[in-house]
Coordinates of C-alpha atoms in Angstrom, one line a residue:
Chain A
X1 CA 41.6 115.9 127.1
X2 CA 44.6 117.9 128.3
X3 CA 45.5 120.9 126.2
X4 CA 49.0 122.3 125.6
X5 CA 50.9 122.6 128.8
X6 CA 54.0 124.6 129.5
X7 CA 56.4 124.8 132.4
X8 CA 57.5 126.7 134.3
X9 CA 54.8 129.5 134.4
X10 CA 57.3 132.2 135.3
X11 CA 61.0 132.3 135.4
X12 CA 63.6 134.9 136.5
X13 CA 67.2 134.7 135.2
X14 CA 70.2 137.0 135.0
X15 CA 72.1 138.1 131.9
X16 CA 74.5 135.4 130.6
X17 CA 72.6 132.5 132.1
X18 CA 70.9 129.7 130.2
X19 CA 67.3 128.7 130.4
X20 CA 65.2 125.6 129.3
X21 CA 61.4 125.9 128.8
X22 CA 59.2 122.8 128.3
X23 CA 56.1 122.0 126.4
X24 CA 53.8 119.1 126.2
X25 CA 51.5 119.1 123.1
X26 CA 47.8 118.5 123.0
X27 CA 46.9 114.8 122.8
X28 CA 47.1 113.5 119.2
X29 CA 49.3 116.4 118.0
X30 CA 52.8 115.8 116.6
X31 CA 54.1 119.1 115.7
X32 CA 55.4 121.8 118.1
X33 CA 56.2 125.4 117.4
X34 CA 57.7 128.0 119.6
X35 CA 57.0 131.7 119.6
X36 CA 58.4 134.7 121.5
X37 CA 56.0 137.5 122.4
X38 CA 57.4 140.8 123.6
X39 CA 55.1 143.1 125.5
X40 CA 52.6 144.8 123.3
X41 CA 53.6 142.9 120.2
X42 CA 52.2 139.8 118.4
X43 CA 54.0 136.4 118.8
X44 CA 57.1 135.9 116.7
X45 CA 57.9 132.5 115.3
X46 CA 61.1 130.9 116.6
X47 CA 61.1 127.4 115.2
X48 CA 58.9 124.3 114.6
X49 CA 59.6 120.7 115.4
X50 CA 58.3 117.6 113.7
X51 CA 59.5 114.0 113.9
X52 CA 62.2 115.2 116.3
X53 CA 63.7 117.5 113.7
X54 CA 63.7 121.3 113.3
X55 CA 61.6 121.9 110.2
X56 CA 61.4 125.7 110.1
X57 CA 63.1 128.5 111.8
X58 CA 62.3 132.2 112.2
X59 CA 64.8 135.0 112.4
X60 CA 66.3 134.1 115.8
X61 CA 70.1 133.7 116.6
X62 CA 71.7 130.3 117.3
X63 CA 71.5 131.0 121.0
X64 CA 67.9 129.8 120.6
X65 CA 67.8 126.0 120.2
X66 CA 65.2 123.3 120.7
X67 CA 64.5 119.6 120.9
X68 CA 61.6 117.3 120.4
X69 CA 61.3 114.0 122.2
X70 CA 59.8 110.7 121.0
X71 CA 56.6 111.5 122.9
X72 CA 56.3 114.8 120.9
X73 CA 57.1 117.0 123.9
X74 CA 59.6 119.7 123.3
X75 CA 62.1 122.0 124.9
X76 CA 63.3 125.4 124.1
X77 CA 66.8 126.4 125.2
X78 CA 68.2 129.9 125.3
X79 CA 71.9 130.5 126.0
X80 CA 73.7 133.6 127.0
X81 CA 70.6 135.4 128.0
X82 CA 70.1 139.1 127.1
X83 CA 67.8 141.6 128.6
X84 CA 65.9 141.6 125.4
X85 CA 65.1 138.0 125.7
X86 CA 62.5 138.9 128.4
X87 CA 59.2 137.9 126.9
X88 CA 56.2 135.5 127.0
X89 CA 57.4 132.3 125.3
X90 CA 54.5 130.4 123.7
X91 CA 54.3 126.8 122.6
X92 CA 51.8 125.7 120.0
X93 CA 50.9 122.2 118.8
X94 CA 49.1 120.9 115.8
X95 CA 48.7 117.9 113.6
X96 CA 50.1 118.4 110.1
X97 CA 46.9 117.2 108.4
X98 CA 44.6 119.4 110.6
X99 CA 46.6 122.5 110.9
X100 CA 44.8 124.5 113.7
X101 CA 47.5 125.4 116.2
X102 CA 46.6 125.2 119.8
X103 CA 48.7 127.4 122.1
X104 CA 49.7 126.9 125.7
X105 CA 49.5 129.4 128.4
X106 CA 53.1 130.5 128.0
X107 CA 56.2 130.9 130.1
X108 CA 57.0 134.4 131.3
X109 CA 60.7 134.9 131.3
X110 CA 62.3 137.9 132.9
X111 CA 66.0 138.5 132.4
X112 CA 67.6 141.0 134.9
Chain B
X1 CA 53.7 133.7 104.3
X2 CA 51.4 136.5 103.2
X3 CA 51.2 139.6 105.3
X4 CA 48.0 140.7 106.8
X5 CA 46.6 144.2 107.7
X6 CA 44.2 144.9 110.5
X7 CA 42.9 148.0 112.2
X8 CA 44.7 148.6 115.5
X9 CA 41.5 148.9 117.5
X10 CA 37.7 148.7 117.5
X11 CA 34.9 149.1 119.8
X12 CA 31.6 147.1 120.0
X13 CA 28.5 147.4 122.2
X14 CA 27.6 144.4 124.2
X15 CA 25.1 142.2 122.5
X16 CA 25.8 143.6 119.1
X17 CA 27.8 141.9 116.3
X18 CA 31.4 142.6 116.1
X19 CA 32.9 142.6 112.6
X20 CA 36.6 142.6 112.4
X21 CA 38.2 143.1 109.0
X22 CA 41.5 141.8 107.7
X23 CA 43.3 142.5 104.4
X24 CA 45.5 139.8 102.9
X25 CA 46.0 140.9 99.3
X26 CA 49.1 138.9 98.7
X27 CA 47.5 135.6 99.8
X28 CA 48.6 132.5 97.8
X29 CA 46.2 129.8 96.5
X30 CA 47.4 127.3 99.1
X31 CA 47.2 129.6 102.1
X32 CA 44.4 129.5 104.6
X33 CA 43.0 132.4 106.7
X34 CA 43.2 131.7 110.4
X35 CA 41.8 133.8 113.3
X36 CA 43.1 133.7 116.9
X37 CA 42.4 135.9 119.9
X38 CA 44.5 136.6 122.9
X39 CA 43.1 137.7 126.2
X40 CA 45.7 139.6 128.2
X41 CA 48.8 137.5 129.2
X42 CA 47.2 134.2 128.0
X43 CA 48.2 132.1 125.1
X44 CA 46.4 132.8 121.8
X45 CA 43.1 130.9 121.3
X46 CA 42.1 129.4 118.0
X47 CA 38.8 130.8 116.7
X48 CA 38.2 129.7 113.1
X49 CA 39.9 129.2 109.7
X50 CA 39.0 128.9 106.1
X51 CA 40.3 128.6 102.5
X52 CA 37.7 130.2 100.3
X53 CA 34.3 129.3 101.6
X54 CA 32.5 131.0 104.4
X55 CA 32.8 129.1 107.6
X56 CA 30.9 129.1 110.9
X57 CA 31.4 127.4 114.3
X58 CA 30.1 127.9 117.8
X59 CA 32.4 130.9 118.3
X60 CA 32.2 132.9 115.2
X61 CA 31.7 133.2 111.4
X62 CA 34.4 133.8 108.8
X63 CA 33.5 135.6 105.6
X64 CA 36.2 135.4 102.9
X65 CA 35.8 137.6 99.7
X66 CA 35.6 135.9 96.4
X67 CA 39.1 137.1 95.4
X68 CA 40.4 136.0 98.8
X69 CA 42.2 139.3 99.3
X70 CA 40.2 140.1 102.5
X71 CA 38.1 138.5 105.2
X72 CA 35.8 139.5 108.1
X73 CA 35.5 137.7 111.4
X74 CA 32.1 138.1 112.9
X75 CA 31.2 137.6 116.6
X76 CA 27.4 137.5 116.4
X77 CA 26.5 138.7 119.9
X78 CA 29.6 140.2 121.5
X79 CA 30.0 139.9 125.3
X80 CA 32.4 141.6 127.7
X81 CA 34.5 138.4 127.7
X82 CA 35.2 138.9 124.0
X83 CA 37.4 141.8 124.8
X84 CA 40.8 140.7 123.5
X85 CA 43.4 141.2 120.7
X86 CA 42.3 139.4 117.5
X87 CA 44.9 138.2 115.0
X88 CA 44.4 137.3 111.4
X89 CA 47.0 135.1 109.9
X90 CA 47.4 133.4 106.6
X91 CA 49.6 130.4 106.1
X92 CA 50.0 127.1 104.3
X93 CA 48.3 124.1 105.9
X94 CA 48.7 120.4 105.7
X95 CA 52.4 119.8 104.8
X96 CA 55.8 119.8 106.4
X97 CA 56.2 123.6 105.8
X98 CA 53.0 124.3 107.7
X99 CA 52.8 125.5 111.3
X100 CA 54.7 128.8 111.0
X101 CA 52.3 131.6 111.7
X102 CA 53.2 135.2 111.1
X103 CA 51.4 137.3 113.5
X104 CA 51.0 141.1 113.1
X105 CA 49.9 143.4 115.8
X106 CA 46.2 142.4 115.6
X107 CA 43.1 144.4 116.4
X108 CA 42.3 145.2 120.0
X109 CA 38.5 144.7 120.4
X110 CA 36.9 146.4 123.3
X111 CA 33.3 145.3 124.1
X112 CA 31.5 148.0 126.0
X113 CA 28.4 147.6 128.3

């Protein structure tokens, strides 16, 4: 049973560019949440997708957007990258009725 | 979501029990207590969760006080591989508003030989 997978593992971009990160949830899970984790800090909630809609959103600007596909996989898009967007981006999946979230290994984004 | 307070760091001797405390004095009646851990640069790993009863699984035990304002995660026989940052989170479960986890800075547990 595959767990949560994320791609790519690492990514280097320059300021102003756009980036797309991808996540495949654990088998049987229908909800995907995205988190940003800066170095030395706990993960910060970006948004959550369920039934292909954004259900909750954290305190992140509109430069951060997402999408969920019919197969429950999800993408995180970040436009106009800033140096401060450098972080580990984590995807977590869950089933609403059984709410343990399972996290993927993350994508390390570096903005130069 | 309710805020949690954890000590920034703790040490534990290998083979001894590690007891990690968490305060969540503003927890609501429909919020569960979840524990995760994160080993350096990896994604957080789910450990255990509970509502008001004590819980045990193959990894750990969770003791929640009767007033639900605090809890303790117990690793019964800590090993060097248990060295990690441990996060205590409280959040609603089981509805469309679930899924958002508010992480603090966690407790860095160091297991020493």
